[in-house]
Amino acid sequence: MSTEVRESIEKIGGEILEEYCQSSTTSKPIMIPPVPDSKYLEKLPDGELGKKAAKYKYRQYGYEAEVKVYRCFEELERNVIVIHQIPYTHEQYSAFVPEHNCTKKRCEKGPEVHPCCRKENEAEGENDFVVIGPDFVAVFEVKGLAVS
């Protein structure tokens, strides 16, 4: 990363830190977006489900787990920024895992193991939560949840 880019990131990060994380007037998280996306809020009936409905119900459970974690972050009494569902590109993924095999479904090179052939700007995935505090950044991936 060039010095100019690093300095720009540090400057912007410092401004966010000063504005949102070190304010003496609040001690609550800033949630971005302010409410979770409600793409899986419908309730499906219990019991036997078809293949498509079962897959949808599985996604609904995952979504409900994310909402629970989101609500827990809302209750924090710390000045942090919580960002929900940040997508990342293949180029961004490759910065952390430079040499990896292809995981693309229906890849034109076939199902056998081979080096990755995704385009740099192709969507790779998303981070469920990124939490930014005065002296840390944490990334959370939610994969189901049992709260007791």
mmCIF file of N, CA and C in Angstrom:
data_model
loop_
_atom_site.group_PDB
_atom_site.id
_atom_site.type_symbol
_atom_site.label_atom_id
_atom_site.label_comp_id
_atom_site.label_asym_id
_atom_site.label_seq_id
_atom_site.Cartn_x
_atom_site.Cartn_y
_atom_site.Cartn_z
ATOM 1 N N MET A 1 0.858 -1.172 0.000
ATOM 2 C CA MET A 1 0.000 0.000 0.000
ATOM 3 C C MET A 1 0.900 1.230 0.000
ATOM 4 N N SER A 2 0.557 2.199 -0.813
ATOM 5 C CA SER A 2 1.384 3.403 -0.893
ATOM 6 C C SER A 2 1.233 4.246 0.371
ATOM 7 N N THR A 3 2.249 5.048 0.642
ATOM 8 C CA THR A 3 2.241 5.929 1.809
ATOM 9 C C THR A 3 1.081 6.908 1.733
ATOM 10 N N GLU A 4 0.797 7.401 0.541
ATOM 11 C CA GLU A 4 -0.291 8.371 0.348
ATOM 12 C C GLU A 4 -1.648 7.755 0.709
ATOM 13 N N VAL A 5 -1.885 6.520 0.270
ATOM 14 C CA VAL A 5 -3.147 5.851 0.565
ATOM 15 C C VAL A 5 -3.248 5.583 2.061
ATOM 16 N N ARG A 6 -2.166 5.097 2.657
ATOM 17 C CA ARG A 6 -2.160 4.804 4.095
ATOM 18 C C ARG A 6 -2.449 6.071 4.901
ATOM 19 N N GLU A 7 -1.811 7.181 4.537
ATOM 20 C CA GLU A 7 -2.031 8.448 5.248
ATOM 21 C C GLU A 7 -3.475 8.919 5.113
ATOM 22 N N SER A 8 -4.051 8.728 3.923
ATOM 23 C CA SER A 8 -5.444 9.116 3.697
ATOM 24 C C SER A 8 -6.380 8.278 4.565
ATOM 25 N N ILE A 9 -6.129 6.973 4.631
ATOM 26 C CA ILE A 9 -6.954 6.088 5.460
ATOM 27 C C ILE A 9 -6.829 6.476 6.929
ATOM 28 N N GLU A 10 -5.599 6.746 7.380
ATOM 29 C CA GLU A 10 -5.387 7.137 8.774
ATOM 30 C C GLU A 10 -6.095 8.452 9.098
ATOM 31 N N LYS A 11 -6.074 9.402 8.166
ATOM 32 C CA LYS A 11 -6.733 10.694 8.377
ATOM 33 C C LYS A 11 -8.244 10.511 8.503
ATOM 34 N N ILE A 12 -8.826 9.761 7.577
ATOM 35 C CA ILE A 12 -10.276 9.526 7.608
ATOM 36 C C ILE A 12 -10.650 8.758 8.870
ATOM 37 N N GLY A 13 -9.870 7.736 9.202
ATOM 38 C CA GLY A 13 -10.121 6.954 10.411
ATOM 39 C C GLY A 13 -10.047 7.815 11.659
ATOM 40 N N GLY A 14 -9.071 8.739 11.701
ATOM 41 C CA GLY A 14 -8.939 9.642 12.839
ATOM 42 C C GLY A 14 -10.142 10.553 12.984
ATOM 43 N N GLU A 15 -10.659 11.029 11.840
ATOM 44 C CA GLU A 15 -11.840 11.889 11.872
ATOM 45 C C GLU A 15 -13.061 11.115 12.381
ATOM 46 N N ILE A 16 -13.226 9.866 11.919
ATOM 47 C CA ILE A 16 -14.335 9.037 12.389
ATOM 48 C C ILE A 16 -14.184 8.782 13.882
ATOM 49 N N LEU A 17 -12.972 8.450 14.305
ATOM 50 C CA LEU A 17 -12.698 8.188 15.723
ATOM 51 C C LEU A 17 -13.055 9.398 16.578
ATOM 52 N N GLU A 18 -12.598 10.573 16.159
ATOM 53 C CA GLU A 18 -12.852 11.791 16.935
ATOM 54 C C GLU A 18 -14.336 12.133 16.977
ATOM 55 N N GLU A 19 -15.001 12.021 15.824
ATOM 56 C CA GLU A 19 -16.411 12.408 15.722
ATOM 57 C C GLU A 19 -17.340 11.431 16.440
ATOM 58 N N TYR A 20 -17.087 10.136 16.281
ATOM 59 C CA TYR A 20 -18.058 9.147 16.745
ATOM 60 C C TYR A 20 -17.631 8.337 17.965
ATOM 61 N N CYS A 21 -16.352 8.129 18.142
ATOM 62 C CA CYS A 21 -15.914 7.200 19.190
ATOM 63 C C CYS A 21 -15.380 7.898 20.433
ATOM 64 N N GLN A 22 -15.141 9.185 20.390
ATOM 65 C CA GLN A 22 -14.599 9.855 21.560
ATOM 66 C C GLN A 22 -15.474 10.999 22.030
ATOM 67 N N SER A 23 -16.720 10.963 21.613
ATOM 68 C CA SER A 23 -17.660 11.994 22.026
ATOM 69 C C SER A 23 -18.016 11.793 23.495
ATOM 70 N N SER A 24 -18.001 12.837 24.258
ATOM 71 C CA SER A 24 -18.352 12.726 25.677
ATOM 72 C C SER A 24 -19.863 12.787 25.884
ATOM 73 N N THR A 25 -20.615 13.085 24.838
ATOM 74 C CA THR A 25 -22.061 13.226 24.990
ATOM 75 C C THR A 25 -22.795 11.899 24.877
ATOM 76 N N THR A 26 -22.193 10.918 24.231
ATOM 77 C CA THR A 26 -22.864 9.629 24.081
ATOM 78 C C THR A 26 -21.939 8.505 24.493
ATOM 79 N N SER A 27 -22.550 7.419 24.885
ATOM 80 C CA SER A 27 -21.809 6.202 25.177
ATOM 81 C C SER A 27 -22.627 5.052 24.621
ATOM 82 N N LYS A 28 -22.894 5.120 23.355
ATOM 83 C CA LYS A 28 -23.702 4.123 22.656
ATOM 84 C C LYS A 28 -23.038 3.823 21.330
ATOM 85 N N PRO A 29 -23.309 2.639 20.793
ATOM 86 C CA PRO A 29 -22.760 2.336 19.473
ATOM 87 C C PRO A 29 -23.502 3.087 18.375
ATOM 88 N N ILE A 30 -22.811 3.337 17.288
ATOM 89 C CA ILE A 30 -23.434 3.881 16.085
ATOM 90 C C ILE A 30 -23.636 2.697 15.163
ATOM 91 N N MET A 31 -24.886 2.428 14.789
ATOM 92 C CA MET A 31 -25.225 1.260 13.997
ATOM 93 C C MET A 31 -25.432 1.668 12.539
ATOM 94 N N ILE A 32 -24.700 1.020 11.635
ATOM 95 C CA ILE A 32 -24.806 1.315 10.204
ATOM 96 C C ILE A 32 -25.060 -0.002 9.479
ATOM 97 N N PRO A 33 -26.200 -0.175 8.820
ATOM 98 C CA PRO A 33 -27.385 0.678 8.789
ATOM 99 C C PRO A 33 -28.099 0.649 10.143
ATOM 100 N N PRO A 34 -29.012 1.588 10.379
ATOM 101 C CA PRO A 34 -29.640 1.692 11.693
ATOM 102 C C PRO A 34 -30.524 0.499 12.060
ATOM 103 N N VAL A 35 -31.020 -0.256 11.107
ATOM 104 C CA VAL A 35 -31.777 -1.482 11.383
ATOM 105 C C VAL A 35 -31.338 -2.545 10.384
ATOM 106 N N PRO A 36 -31.363 -3.822 10.790
ATOM 107 C CA PRO A 36 -30.963 -4.871 9.851
ATOM 108 C C PRO A 36 -31.909 -4.964 8.658
ATOM 109 N N ASP A 37 -31.379 -5.377 7.529
ATOM 110 C CA ASP A 37 -32.176 -5.629 6.328
ATOM 111 C C ASP A 37 -33.113 -6.798 6.625
ATOM 112 N N SER A 38 -34.385 -6.648 6.303
ATOM 113 C CA SER A 38 -35.375 -7.650 6.690
ATOM 114 C C SER A 38 -35.677 -8.644 5.577
ATOM 115 N N LYS A 39 -34.657 -9.174 4.927
ATOM 116 C CA LYS A 39 -34.891 -10.052 3.784
ATOM 117 C C LYS A 39 -35.439 -11.430 4.149
ATOM 118 N N TYR A 40 -35.313 -11.867 5.406
ATOM 119 C CA TYR A 40 -35.793 -13.200 5.779
ATOM 120 C C TYR A 40 -36.758 -13.155 6.958
ATOM 121 N N LEU A 41 -37.593 -12.136 7.032
ATOM 122 C CA LEU A 41 -38.469 -12.005 8.191
ATOM 123 C C LEU A 41 -39.719 -12.873 8.143
ATOM 124 N N GLU A 42 -40.097 -13.342 6.973
ATOM 125 C CA GLU A 42 -41.297 -14.159 6.892
ATOM 126 C C GLU A 42 -41.111 -15.437 7.706
ATOM 127 N N LYS A 43 -42.159 -15.867 8.328
ATOM 128 C CA LYS A 43 -42.118 -17.101 9.106
ATOM 129 C C LYS A 43 -42.714 -18.231 8.262
ATOM 130 N N LEU A 44 -41.988 -19.324 8.200
ATOM 131 C CA LEU A 44 -42.468 -20.497 7.474
ATOM 132 C C LEU A 44 -43.073 -21.476 8.477
ATOM 133 N N PRO A 45 -44.012 -22.307 8.053
ATOM 134 C CA PRO A 45 -44.646 -23.244 8.987
ATOM 135 C C PRO A 45 -43.655 -24.306 9.453
ATOM 136 N N ASP A 46 -43.862 -24.805 10.675
ATOM 137 C CA ASP A 46 -43.061 -25.920 11.164
ATOM 138 C C ASP A 46 -43.553 -27.195 10.481
ATOM 139 N N GLY A 47 -42.747 -28.218 10.527
ATOM 140 C CA GLY A 47 -43.146 -29.485 9.917
ATOM 141 C C GLY A 47 -42.425 -29.723 8.604
ATOM 142 N N GLU A 48 -42.977 -30.633 7.795
ATOM 143 C CA GLU A 48 -42.361 -30.993 6.518
ATOM 144 C C GLU A 48 -42.377 -29.811 5.559
ATOM 145 N N LEU A 49 -41.219 -29.553 4.972
ATOM 146 C CA LEU A 49 -41.113 -28.480 3.987
ATOM 147 C C LEU A 49 -40.492 -29.039 2.721
ATOM 148 N N GLY A 50 -40.835 -28.455 1.604
ATOM 149 C CA GLY A 50 -40.182 -28.820 0.351
ATOM 150 C C GLY A 50 -38.733 -28.352 0.369
ATOM 151 N N LYS A 51 -37.967 -28.768 -0.628
ATOM 152 C CA LYS A 51 -36.539 -28.451 -0.681
ATOM 153 C C LYS A 51 -36.290 -26.941 -0.703
ATOM 154 N N LYS A 52 -37.055 -26.218 -1.526
ATOM 155 C CA LYS A 52 -36.880 -24.767 -1.642
ATOM 156 C C LYS A 52 -37.252 -24.060 -0.326
ATOM 157 N N ALA A 53 -38.358 -24.465 0.273
ATOM 158 C CA ALA A 53 -38.794 -23.848 1.532
ATOM 159 C C ALA A 53 -37.820 -24.174 2.662
ATOM 160 N N ALA A 54 -37.273 -25.393 2.661
ATOM 161 C CA ALA A 54 -36.307 -25.779 3.694
ATOM 162 C C ALA A 54 -35.041 -24.925 3.586
ATOM 163 N N LYS A 55 -34.592 -24.680 2.361
ATOM 164 C CA LYS A 55 -33.412 -23.833 2.147
ATOM 165 C C LYS A 55 -33.705 -22.410 2.621
ATOM 166 N N TYR A 56 -34.884 -21.904 2.325
ATOM 167 C CA TYR A 56 -35.279 -20.558 2.743
ATOM 168 C C TYR A 56 -35.345 -20.477 4.266
ATOM 169 N N LYS A 57 -35.893 -21.538 4.899
ATOM 170 C CA LYS A 57 -35.998 -21.544 6.361
ATOM 171 C C LYS A 57 -34.609 -21.552 6.993
ATOM 172 N N TYR A 58 -33.664 -22.283 6.395
ATOM 173 C CA TYR A 58 -32.287 -22.299 6.886
ATOM 174 C C TYR A 58 -31.702 -20.888 6.847
ATOM 175 N N ARG A 59 -31.932 -20.156 5.761
ATOM 176 C CA ARG A 59 -31.448 -18.771 5.650
ATOM 177 C C ARG A 59 -32.133 -17.881 6.678
ATOM 178 N N GLN A 60 -33.426 -18.143 6.923
ATOM 179 C CA GLN A 60 -34.165 -17.366 7.923
ATOM 180 C C GLN A 60 -33.537 -17.539 9.297
ATOM 181 N N TYR A 61 -33.136 -18.773 9.659
ATOM 182 C CA TYR A 61 -32.488 -19.006 10.944
ATOM 183 C C TYR A 61 -31.178 -18.234 11.028
ATOM 184 N N GLY A 62 -30.409 -18.239 9.949
ATOM 185 C CA GLY A 62 -29.157 -17.485 9.924
ATOM 186 C C GLY A 62 -29.402 -16.001 10.089
ATOM 187 N N TYR A 63 -30.441 -15.504 9.442
ATOM 188 C CA TYR A 63 -30.789 -14.096 9.558
ATOM 189 C C TYR A 63 -31.199 -13.759 10.988
ATOM 190 N N GLU A 64 -32.005 -14.626 11.599
ATOM 191 C CA GLU A 64 -32.444 -14.386 12.969
ATOM 192 C C GLU A 64 -31.251 -14.350 13.925
ATOM 193 N N ALA A 65 -30.245 -15.181 13.659
ATOM 194 C CA ALA A 65 -29.036 -15.165 14.485
ATOM 195 C C ALA A 65 -28.323 -13.828 14.331
ATOM 196 N N GLU A 66 -28.245 -13.317 13.107
ATOM 197 C CA GLU A 66 -27.609 -12.009 12.889
ATOM 198 C C GLU A 66 -28.371 -10.903 13.613
ATOM 199 N N VAL A 67 -29.693 -10.973 13.608
ATOM 200 C CA VAL A 67 -30.495 -9.955 14.294
ATOM 201 C C VAL A 67 -30.206 -9.989 15.796
ATOM 202 N N LYS A 68 -30.077 -11.190 16.370
ATOM 203 C CA LYS A 68 -29.767 -11.299 17.799
ATOM 204 C C LYS A 68 -28.423 -10.643 18.112
ATOM 205 N N VAL A 69 -27.428 -10.914 17.274
ATOM 206 C CA VAL A 69 -26.108 -10.309 17.486
ATOM 207 C C VAL A 69 -26.204 -8.799 17.308
ATOM 208 N N TYR A 70 -26.951 -8.347 16.289
ATOM 209 C CA TYR A 70 -27.146 -6.916 16.048
ATOM 210 C C TYR A 70 -27.734 -6.244 17.293
ATOM 211 N N ARG A 71 -28.768 -6.870 17.868
ATOM 212 C CA ARG A 71 -29.410 -6.303 19.061
ATOM 213 C C ARG A 71 -28.442 -6.252 20.241
ATOM 214 N N CYS A 72 -27.567 -7.264 20.354
ATOM 215 C CA CYS A 72 -26.558 -7.243 21.427
ATOM 216 C C CYS A 72 -25.592 -6.073 21.235
ATOM 217 N N PHE A 73 -25.178 -5.839 19.998
ATOM 218 C CA PHE A 73 -24.299 -4.699 19.737
ATOM 219 C C PHE A 73 -24.990 -3.383 20.073
ATOM 220 N N GLU A 74 -26.294 -3.286 19.799
ATOM 221 C CA GLU A 74 -27.043 -2.062 20.121
ATOM 222 C C GLU A 74 -27.011 -1.754 21.616
ATOM 223 N N GLU A 75 -26.921 -2.788 22.442
ATOM 224 C CA GLU A 75 -26.956 -2.607 23.895
ATOM 225 C C GLU A 75 -25.597 -2.256 24.495
ATOM 226 N N LEU A 76 -24.552 -2.257 23.690
ATOM 227 C CA LEU A 76 -23.230 -1.894 24.208
ATOM 228 C C LEU A 76 -23.256 -0.488 24.792
ATOM 229 N N GLU A 77 -22.510 -0.284 25.834
ATOM 230 C CA GLU A 77 -22.388 1.049 26.408
ATOM 231 C C GLU A 77 -20.976 1.559 26.150
ATOM 232 N N ARG A 78 -20.599 1.481 24.890
ATOM 233 C CA ARG A 78 -19.280 1.948 24.444
ATOM 234 C C ARG A 78 -19.452 2.735 23.165
ATOM 235 N N ASN A 79 -18.550 3.632 22.935
ATOM 236 C CA ASN A 79 -18.561 4.401 21.704
ATOM 237 C C ASN A 79 -17.828 3.608 20.624
ATOM 238 N N VAL A 80 -18.597 2.863 19.855
ATOM 239 C CA VAL A 80 -18.057 2.087 18.749
ATOM 240 C C VAL A 80 -18.952 2.290 17.529
ATOM 241 N N ILE A 81 -18.427 1.939 16.385
ATOM 242 C CA ILE A 81 -19.214 1.939 15.159
ATOM 243 C C ILE A 81 -19.400 0.488 14.772
ATOM 244 N N VAL A 82 -20.649 0.081 14.551
ATOM 245 C CA VAL A 82 -20.965 -1.282 14.142
ATOM 246 C C VAL A 82 -21.536 -1.201 12.726
ATOM 247 N N ILE A 83 -20.851 -1.835 11.791
ATOM 248 C CA ILE A 83 -21.299 -1.835 10.397
ATOM 249 C C ILE A 83 -21.761 -3.251 10.067
ATOM 250 N N HIS A 84 -22.989 -3.351 9.573
ATOM 251 C CA HIS A 84 -23.610 -4.649 9.284
ATOM 252 C C HIS A 84 -23.606 -4.911 7.786
ATOM 253 N N GLN A 85 -23.184 -6.113 7.403
ATOM 254 C CA GLN A 85 -23.210 -6.604 6.025
ATOM 255 C C GLN A 85 -22.378 -5.759 5.060
ATOM 256 N N ILE A 86 -21.072 -5.820 5.228
ATOM 257 C CA ILE A 86 -20.160 -5.141 4.305
ATOM 258 C C ILE A 86 -19.713 -6.134 3.234
ATOM 259 N N PRO A 87 -20.094 -5.902 1.988
ATOM 260 C CA PRO A 87 -19.633 -6.809 0.932
ATOM 261 C C PRO A 87 -18.153 -6.571 0.624
ATOM 262 N N TYR A 88 -17.480 -7.615 0.126
ATOM 263 C CA TYR A 88 -16.093 -7.453 -0.304
ATOM 264 C C TYR A 88 -15.878 -8.163 -1.625
ATOM 265 N N THR A 89 -14.923 -7.645 -2.395
ATOM 266 C CA THR A 89 -14.632 -8.182 -3.721
ATOM 267 C C THR A 89 -13.570 -9.276 -3.636
ATOM 268 N N HIS A 90 -13.378 -9.942 -4.755
ATOM 269 C CA HIS A 90 -12.348 -10.972 -4.808
ATOM 270 C C HIS A 90 -10.959 -10.365 -4.602
ATOM 271 N N GLU A 91 -10.745 -9.182 -5.130
ATOM 272 C CA GLU A 91 -9.454 -8.503 -4.946
ATOM 273 C C GLU A 91 -9.192 -8.253 -3.457
ATOM 274 N N GLN A 92 -10.196 -7.814 -2.729
ATOM 275 C CA GLN A 92 -10.038 -7.566 -1.300
ATOM 276 C C GLN A 92 -9.784 -8.866 -0.547
ATOM 277 N N TYR A 93 -10.489 -9.938 -0.917
ATOM 278 C CA TYR A 93 -10.269 -11.243 -0.291
ATOM 279 C C TYR A 93 -8.840 -11.716 -0.551
ATOM 280 N N SER A 94 -8.377 -11.538 -1.786
ATOM 281 C CA SER A 94 -7.041 -12.000 -2.176
ATOM 282 C C SER A 94 -5.931 -11.262 -1.446
ATOM 283 N N ALA A 95 -6.200 -10.073 -0.954
ATOM 284 C CA ALA A 95 -5.187 -9.341 -0.189
ATOM 285 C C ALA A 95 -4.837 -10.089 1.091
ATOM 286 N N PHE A 96 -5.795 -10.852 1.632
ATOM 287 C CA PHE A 96 -5.572 -11.597 2.868
ATOM 288 C C PHE A 96 -5.260 -13.073 2.621
ATOM 289 N N VAL A 97 -5.754 -13.605 1.507
ATOM 290 C CA VAL A 97 -5.495 -15.004 1.147
ATOM 291 C C VAL A 97 -5.007 -15.010 -0.307
ATOM 292 N N PRO A 98 -3.733 -14.653 -0.520
ATOM 293 C CA PRO A 98 -3.248 -14.448 -1.885
ATOM 294 C C PRO A 98 -3.297 -15.694 -2.777
ATOM 295 N N GLU A 99 -2.945 -16.851 -2.253
ATOM 296 C CA GLU A 99 -2.946 -18.059 -3.076
ATOM 297 C C GLU A 99 -4.053 -18.983 -2.581
ATOM 298 N N HIS A 100 -5.074 -19.142 -3.405
ATOM 299 C CA HIS A 100 -6.192 -19.991 -3.019
ATOM 300 C C HIS A 100 -6.787 -20.643 -4.263
ATOM 301 N N ASN A 101 -7.490 -21.733 -4.046
ATOM 302 C CA ASN A 101 -8.111 -22.455 -5.148
ATOM 303 C C ASN A 101 -9.469 -21.864 -5.478
ATOM 304 N N CYS A 102 -9.953 -22.184 -6.648
ATOM 305 C CA CYS A 102 -11.244 -21.691 -7.123
ATOM 306 C C CYS A 102 -12.368 -22.275 -6.281
ATOM 307 N N THR A 103 -13.305 -21.425 -5.889
ATOM 308 C CA THR A 103 -14.488 -21.861 -5.149
ATOM 309 C C THR A 103 -15.763 -21.489 -5.901
ATOM 310 N N LYS A 104 -15.593 -21.040 -7.122
ATOM 311 C CA LYS A 104 -16.726 -20.575 -7.926
ATOM 312 C C LYS A 104 -17.612 -21.757 -8.327
ATOM 313 N N LYS A 105 -18.883 -21.672 -8.017
ATOM 314 C CA LYS A 105 -19.817 -22.711 -8.433
ATOM 315 C C LYS A 105 -19.979 -22.645 -9.946
ATOM 316 N N ARG A 106 -20.041 -23.803 -10.562
ATOM 317 C CA ARG A 106 -20.193 -23.903 -12.014
ATOM 318 C C ARG A 106 -19.053 -23.195 -12.767
ATOM 319 N N CYS A 107 -17.832 -23.343 -12.267
ATOM 320 C CA CYS A 107 -16.684 -22.728 -12.932
ATOM 321 C C CYS A 107 -16.483 -23.374 -14.299
ATOM 322 N N GLU A 108 -16.161 -22.554 -15.276
ATOM 323 C CA GLU A 108 -15.965 -23.069 -16.638
ATOM 324 C C GLU A 108 -14.766 -24.016 -16.747
ATOM 325 N N LYS A 109 -13.858 -23.985 -15.785
ATOM 326 C CA LYS A 109 -12.704 -24.889 -15.797
ATOM 327 C C LYS A 109 -13.029 -26.243 -15.165
ATOM 328 N N GLY A 110 -14.237 -26.393 -14.674
ATOM 329 C CA GLY A 110 -14.662 -27.674 -14.125
ATOM 330 C C GLY A 110 -14.561 -27.746 -12.617
ATOM 331 N N PRO A 111 -15.034 -28.864 -12.036
ATOM 332 C CA PRO A 111 -15.080 -28.989 -10.580
ATOM 333 C C PRO A 111 -13.748 -29.384 -9.929
ATOM 334 N N GLU A 112 -12.762 -29.816 -10.723
ATOM 335 C CA GLU A 112 -11.492 -30.229 -10.121
ATOM 336 C C GLU A 112 -10.769 -29.030 -9.508
ATOM 337 N N VAL A 113 -9.869 -29.323 -8.576
ATOM 338 C CA VAL A 113 -9.127 -28.278 -7.866
ATOM 339 C C VAL A 113 -8.198 -27.560 -8.849
ATOM 340 N N HIS A 114 -8.303 -26.232 -8.881
ATOM 341 C CA HIS A 114 -7.446 -25.412 -9.737
ATOM 342 C C HIS A 114 -7.329 -24.015 -9.138
ATOM 343 N N PRO A 115 -6.285 -23.260 -9.512
ATOM 344 C CA PRO A 115 -6.138 -21.894 -8.976
ATOM 345 C C PRO A 115 -7.361 -21.046 -9.292
ATOM 346 N N CYS A 116 -7.613 -20.107 -8.441
ATOM 347 C CA CYS A 116 -8.785 -19.246 -8.571
ATOM 348 C C CYS A 116 -8.760 -18.459 -9.879
ATOM 349 N N CYS A 117 -9.941 -18.319 -10.480
ATOM 350 C CA CYS A 117 -10.041 -17.592 -11.744
ATOM 351 C C CYS A 117 -11.105 -16.488 -11.694
ATOM 352 N N ARG A 118 -11.476 -16.076 -10.501
ATOM 353 C CA ARG A 118 -12.452 -14.981 -10.379
ATOM 354 C C ARG A 118 -11.828 -13.661 -10.813
ATOM 355 N N LYS A 119 -12.678 -12.764 -11.296
ATOM 356 C CA LYS A 119 -12.224 -11.415 -11.635
ATOM 357 C C LYS A 119 -12.065 -10.611 -10.351
ATOM 358 N N GLU A 120 -11.147 -9.642 -10.361
ATOM 359 C CA GLU A 120 -10.856 -8.860 -9.150
ATOM 360 C C GLU A 120 -12.071 -8.126 -8.601
ATOM 361 N N ASN A 121 -12.924 -7.595 -9.487
ATOM 362 C CA ASN A 121 -14.069 -6.801 -9.009
ATOM 363 C C ASN A 121 -15.315 -7.650 -8.757
ATOM 364 N N GLU A 122 -15.216 -8.965 -8.900
ATOM 365 C CA GLU A 122 -16.341 -9.857 -8.666
ATOM 366 C C GLU A 122 -16.626 -9.959 -7.166
ATOM 367 N N ALA A 123 -17.898 -9.986 -6.802
ATOM 368 C CA ALA A 123 -18.271 -10.099 -5.383
ATOM 369 C C ALA A 123 -17.805 -11.447 -4.848
ATOM 370 N N GLU A 124 -17.164 -11.414 -3.704
ATOM 371 C CA GLU A 124 -16.651 -12.641 -3.079
ATOM 372 C C GLU A 124 -17.527 -13.057 -1.906
ATOM 373 N N GLY A 125 -17.984 -12.091 -1.114
ATOM 374 C CA GLY A 125 -18.791 -12.400 0.057
ATOM 375 C C GLY A 125 -19.104 -11.141 0.823
ATOM 376 N N GLU A 126 -19.473 -11.320 2.095
ATOM 377 C CA GLU A 126 -19.742 -10.166 2.942
ATOM 378 C C GLU A 126 -19.354 -10.487 4.373
ATOM 379 N N ASN A 127 -18.973 -9.456 5.094
ATOM 380 C CA ASN A 127 -18.715 -9.587 6.525
ATOM 381 C C ASN A 127 -20.022 -9.284 7.229
ATOM 382 N N ASP A 128 -20.401 -10.140 8.167
ATOM 383 C CA ASP A 128 -21.656 -9.896 8.879
ATOM 384 C C ASP A 128 -21.577 -8.615 9.706
ATOM 385 N N PHE A 129 -20.489 -8.454 10.475
ATOM 386 C CA PHE A 129 -20.330 -7.253 11.302
ATOM 387 C C PHE A 129 -18.870 -6.834 11.328
ATOM 388 N N VAL A 130 -18.645 -5.538 11.227
ATOM 389 C CA VAL A 130 -17.333 -4.950 11.482
ATOM 390 C C VAL A 130 -17.551 -3.932 12.589
ATOM 391 N N VAL A 131 -16.814 -4.089 13.686
ATOM 392 C CA VAL A 131 -16.944 -3.195 14.835
ATOM 393 C C VAL A 131 -15.650 -2.394 14.934
ATOM 394 N N ILE A 132 -15.787 -1.074 14.942
ATOM 395 C CA ILE A 132 -14.635 -0.182 14.992
ATOM 396 C C ILE A 132 -14.684 0.584 16.305
ATOM 397 N N GLY A 133 -13.638 0.448 17.090
ATOM 398 C CA GLY A 133 -13.540 1.144 18.366
ATOM 399 C C GLY A 133 -12.350 2.077 18.368
ATOM 400 N N PRO A 134 -12.110 2.749 19.479
ATOM 401 C CA PRO A 134 -11.011 3.718 19.544
ATOM 402 C C PRO A 134 -9.636 3.103 19.285
ATOM 403 N N ASP A 135 -9.475 1.826 19.625
ATOM 404 C CA ASP A 135 -8.160 1.211 19.453
ATOM 405 C C ASP A 135 -8.253 -0.212 18.900
ATOM 406 N N PHE A 136 -9.328 -0.517 18.166
ATOM 407 C CA PHE A 136 -9.459 -1.856 17.590
ATOM 408 C C PHE A 136 -10.431 -1.862 16.422
ATOM 409 N N VAL A 137 -10.312 -2.900 15.605
ATOM 410 C CA VAL A 137 -11.286 -3.238 14.575
ATOM 411 C C VAL A 137 -11.509 -4.735 14.704
ATOM 412 N N ALA A 138 -12.766 -5.162 14.779
ATOM 413 C CA ALA A 138 -13.083 -6.583 14.898
ATOM 414 C C ALA A 138 -14.085 -6.965 13.814
ATOM 415 N N VAL A 139 -13.886 -8.127 13.225
ATOM 416 C CA VAL A 139 -14.776 -8.638 12.193
ATOM 417 C C VAL A 139 -15.489 -9.857 12.759
ATOM 418 N N PHE A 140 -16.829 -9.884 12.643
ATOM 419 C CA PHE A 140 -17.640 -10.981 13.162
ATOM 420 C C PHE A 140 -18.378 -11.670 12.029
ATOM 421 N N GLU A 141 -18.322 -12.982 12.013
ATOM 422 C CA GLU A 141 -19.069 -13.808 11.087
ATOM 423 C C GLU A 141 -20.041 -14.633 11.919
ATOM 424 N N VAL A 142 -21.331 -14.511 11.647
ATOM 425 C CA VAL A 142 -22.355 -15.194 12.432
ATOM 426 C C VAL A 142 -22.781 -16.453 11.681
ATOM 427 N N LYS A 143 -22.728 -17.592 12.389
ATOM 428 C CA LYS A 143 -23.111 -18.874 11.768
ATOM 429 C C LYS A 143 -24.081 -19.637 12.654
ATOM 430 N N GLY A 144 -25.196 -19.052 12.973
ATOM 431 C CA GLY A 144 -26.147 -19.699 13.875
ATOM 432 C C GLY A 144 -25.825 -19.312 15.294
ATOM 433 N N LEU A 145 -26.812 -19.370 16.158
ATOM 434 C CA LEU A 145 -26.603 -18.847 17.494
ATOM 435 C C LEU A 145 -27.591 -19.461 18.466
ATOM 436 N N ALA A 146 -27.083 -19.846 19.590
ATOM 437 C CA ALA A 146 -27.948 -20.268 20.695
ATOM 438 C C ALA A 146 -27.606 -19.370 21.867
ATOM 439 N N VAL A 147 -28.557 -18.596 22.328
ATOM 440 C CA VAL A 147 -28.336 -17.683 23.433
ATOM 441 C C VAL A 147 -28.954 -18.273 24.682
ATOM 442 N N SER A 148 -28.176 -18.305 25.760
ATOM 443 C CA SER A 148 -28.736 -18.802 27.007
ATOM 444 C C SER A 148 -28.394 -17.863 28.131
#
